[in-house]
XYZ file of N, CA and C in Angstrom:
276
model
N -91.600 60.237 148.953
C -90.294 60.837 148.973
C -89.604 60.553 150.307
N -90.100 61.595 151.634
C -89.524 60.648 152.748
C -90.595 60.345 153.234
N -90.360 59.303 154.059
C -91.526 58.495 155.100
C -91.561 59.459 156.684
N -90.714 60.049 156.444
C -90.633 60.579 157.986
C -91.666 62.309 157.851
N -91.827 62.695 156.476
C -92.853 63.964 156.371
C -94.478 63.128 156.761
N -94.839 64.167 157.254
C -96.446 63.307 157.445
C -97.155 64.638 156.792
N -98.748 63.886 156.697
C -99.114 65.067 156.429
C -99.935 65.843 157.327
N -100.071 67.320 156.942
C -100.525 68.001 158.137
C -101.490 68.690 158.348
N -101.911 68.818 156.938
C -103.394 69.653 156.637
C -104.570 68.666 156.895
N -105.578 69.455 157.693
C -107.224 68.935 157.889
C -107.095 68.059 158.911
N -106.429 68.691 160.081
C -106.196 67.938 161.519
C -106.157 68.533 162.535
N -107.260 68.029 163.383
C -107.906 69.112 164.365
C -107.497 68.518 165.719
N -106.617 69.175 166.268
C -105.745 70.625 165.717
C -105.136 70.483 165.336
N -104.946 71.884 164.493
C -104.141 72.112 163.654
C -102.726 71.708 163.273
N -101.955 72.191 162.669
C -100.340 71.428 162.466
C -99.765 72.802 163.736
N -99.019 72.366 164.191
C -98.118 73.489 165.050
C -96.830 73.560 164.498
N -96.435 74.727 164.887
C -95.204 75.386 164.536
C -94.021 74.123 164.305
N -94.221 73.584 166.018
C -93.056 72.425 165.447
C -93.362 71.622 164.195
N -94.316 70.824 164.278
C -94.832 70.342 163.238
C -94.318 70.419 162.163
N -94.765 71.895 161.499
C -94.220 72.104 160.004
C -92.502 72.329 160.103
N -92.024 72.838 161.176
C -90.358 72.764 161.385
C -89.883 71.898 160.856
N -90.122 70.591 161.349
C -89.985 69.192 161.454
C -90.189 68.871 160.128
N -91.180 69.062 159.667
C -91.548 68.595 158.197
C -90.330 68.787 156.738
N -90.047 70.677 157.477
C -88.782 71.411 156.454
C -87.934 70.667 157.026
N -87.192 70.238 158.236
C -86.068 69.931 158.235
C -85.839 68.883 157.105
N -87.268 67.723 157.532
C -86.845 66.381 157.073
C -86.931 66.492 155.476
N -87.710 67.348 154.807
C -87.505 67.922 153.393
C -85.896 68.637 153.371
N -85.167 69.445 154.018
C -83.938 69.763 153.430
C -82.875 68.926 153.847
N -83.310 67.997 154.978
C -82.306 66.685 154.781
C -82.183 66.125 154.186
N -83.438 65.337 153.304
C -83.538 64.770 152.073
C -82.678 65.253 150.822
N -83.198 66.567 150.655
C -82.832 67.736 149.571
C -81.049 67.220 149.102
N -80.740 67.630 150.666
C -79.747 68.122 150.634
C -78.276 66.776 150.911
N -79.066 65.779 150.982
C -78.672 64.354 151.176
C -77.810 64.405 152.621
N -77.955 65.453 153.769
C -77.369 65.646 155.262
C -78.280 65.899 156.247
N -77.699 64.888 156.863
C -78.438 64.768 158.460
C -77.943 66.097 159.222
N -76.798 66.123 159.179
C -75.693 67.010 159.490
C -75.079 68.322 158.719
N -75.188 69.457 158.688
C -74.630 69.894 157.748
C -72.888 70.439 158.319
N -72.602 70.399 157.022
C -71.037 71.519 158.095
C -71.177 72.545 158.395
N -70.166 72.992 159.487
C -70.022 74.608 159.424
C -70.076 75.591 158.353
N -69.664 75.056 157.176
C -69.571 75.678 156.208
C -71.446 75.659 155.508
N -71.491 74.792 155.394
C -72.920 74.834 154.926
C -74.299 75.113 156.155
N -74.219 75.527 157.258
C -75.177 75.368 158.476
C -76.106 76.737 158.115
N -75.423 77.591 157.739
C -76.532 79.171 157.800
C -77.278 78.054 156.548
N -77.054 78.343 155.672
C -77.795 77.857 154.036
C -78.683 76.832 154.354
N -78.413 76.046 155.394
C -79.323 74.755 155.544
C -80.485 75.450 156.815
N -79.919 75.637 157.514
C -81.139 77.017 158.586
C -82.147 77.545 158.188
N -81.066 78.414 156.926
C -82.203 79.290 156.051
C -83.170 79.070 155.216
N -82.864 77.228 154.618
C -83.871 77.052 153.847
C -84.682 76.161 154.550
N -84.246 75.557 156.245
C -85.621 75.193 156.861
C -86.247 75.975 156.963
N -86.409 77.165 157.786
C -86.991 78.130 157.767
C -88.217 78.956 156.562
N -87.145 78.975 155.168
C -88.157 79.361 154.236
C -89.015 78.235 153.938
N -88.568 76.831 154.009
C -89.525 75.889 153.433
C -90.698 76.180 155.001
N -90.391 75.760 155.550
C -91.590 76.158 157.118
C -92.642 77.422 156.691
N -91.795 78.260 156.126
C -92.625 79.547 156.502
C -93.323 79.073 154.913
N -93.105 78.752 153.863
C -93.982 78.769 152.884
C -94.928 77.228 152.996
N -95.130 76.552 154.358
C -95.520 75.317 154.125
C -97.002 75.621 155.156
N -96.333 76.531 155.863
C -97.566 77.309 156.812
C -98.162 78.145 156.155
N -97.980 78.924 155.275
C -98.709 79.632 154.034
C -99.196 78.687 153.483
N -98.937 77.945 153.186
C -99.457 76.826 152.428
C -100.818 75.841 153.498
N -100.585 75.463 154.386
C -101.390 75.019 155.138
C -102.846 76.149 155.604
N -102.306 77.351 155.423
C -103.079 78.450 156.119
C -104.129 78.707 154.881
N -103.630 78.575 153.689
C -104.673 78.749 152.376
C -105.425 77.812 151.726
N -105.129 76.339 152.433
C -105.917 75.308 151.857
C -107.207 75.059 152.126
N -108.323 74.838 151.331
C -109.403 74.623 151.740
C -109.911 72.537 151.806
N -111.122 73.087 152.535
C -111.614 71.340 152.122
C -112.871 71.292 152.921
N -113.647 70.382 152.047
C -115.197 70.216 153.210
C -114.919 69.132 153.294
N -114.299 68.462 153.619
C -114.000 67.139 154.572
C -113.820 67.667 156.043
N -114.252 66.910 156.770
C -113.980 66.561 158.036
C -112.778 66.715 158.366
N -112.343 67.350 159.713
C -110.730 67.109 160.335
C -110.788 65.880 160.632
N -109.577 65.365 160.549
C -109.404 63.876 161.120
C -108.692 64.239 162.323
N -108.847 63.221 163.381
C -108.391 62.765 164.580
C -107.042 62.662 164.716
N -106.384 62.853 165.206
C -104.707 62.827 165.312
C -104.626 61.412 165.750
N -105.058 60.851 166.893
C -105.362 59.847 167.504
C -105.659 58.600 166.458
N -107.106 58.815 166.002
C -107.183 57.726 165.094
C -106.635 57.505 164.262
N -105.764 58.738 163.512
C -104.749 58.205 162.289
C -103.365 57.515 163.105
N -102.838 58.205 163.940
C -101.534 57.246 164.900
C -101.939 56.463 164.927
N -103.518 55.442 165.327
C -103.632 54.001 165.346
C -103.398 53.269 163.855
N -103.685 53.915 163.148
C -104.400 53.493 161.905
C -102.603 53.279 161.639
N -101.875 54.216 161.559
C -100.599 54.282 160.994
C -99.547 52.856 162.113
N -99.668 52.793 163.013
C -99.465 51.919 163.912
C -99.676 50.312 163.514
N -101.184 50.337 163.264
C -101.616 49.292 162.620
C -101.025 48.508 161.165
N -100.790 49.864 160.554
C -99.906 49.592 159.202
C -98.700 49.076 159.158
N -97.785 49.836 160.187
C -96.536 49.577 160.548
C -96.432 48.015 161.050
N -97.300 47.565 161.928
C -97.457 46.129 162.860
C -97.655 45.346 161.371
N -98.298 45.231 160.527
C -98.390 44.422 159.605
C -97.539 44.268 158.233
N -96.884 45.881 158.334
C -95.796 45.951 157.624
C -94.133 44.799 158.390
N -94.539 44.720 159.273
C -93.254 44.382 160.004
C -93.679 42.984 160.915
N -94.519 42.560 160.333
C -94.623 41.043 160.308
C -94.534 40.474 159.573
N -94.855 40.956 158.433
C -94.706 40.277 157.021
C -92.956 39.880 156.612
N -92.310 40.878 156.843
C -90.659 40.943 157.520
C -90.417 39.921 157.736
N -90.806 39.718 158.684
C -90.054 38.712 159.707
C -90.812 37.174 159.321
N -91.631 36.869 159.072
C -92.231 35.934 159.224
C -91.670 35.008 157.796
């Protein structure tokens, strides 16, 4: 859906506050097809970052898994790596 949500569960540490912020914004930008909202629309777009955040941290807070946390570190390489080969293929 967007490329810019990552995911955030089973990562040690944990997702932080900004984190899931970030996540709702870029979900009600999408949503809402605005980077920007107007004055007229700014509370409504606030309010539903906010509720999407607060139900995404409920959501993160109730998930289980016996997998391993992954590395924050090693997935940025890994995702890095993807990107470098995504964007040679581009150009070349």
């Amino acid at each position: 859906m967007c490329r810019n949500i990552h995911q955030l569960h089973n990562f040690e540490p944990a997702a932080t506050d900004d984190e899931v912020t970030a996540a709702a914004l870029q979900y009600v930008r999408k949503v809402s097809g605005s980077t920007k909202p107007s004055k007229a629309n700014q509370r409504a777009f606030d309010r539903a970052v906010a509720e999407i955040a607060h139900a995404t941290q409920h959501l993160l807070d109730d998930l289980v898994t016996n997998a391993p946390p992954k590395d924050r570190e090693v997935e940025a390489a890994k995702a890095r790596a993807r990107a470098e080969k995504r964007y040679a293929s581009l150009s070349a």
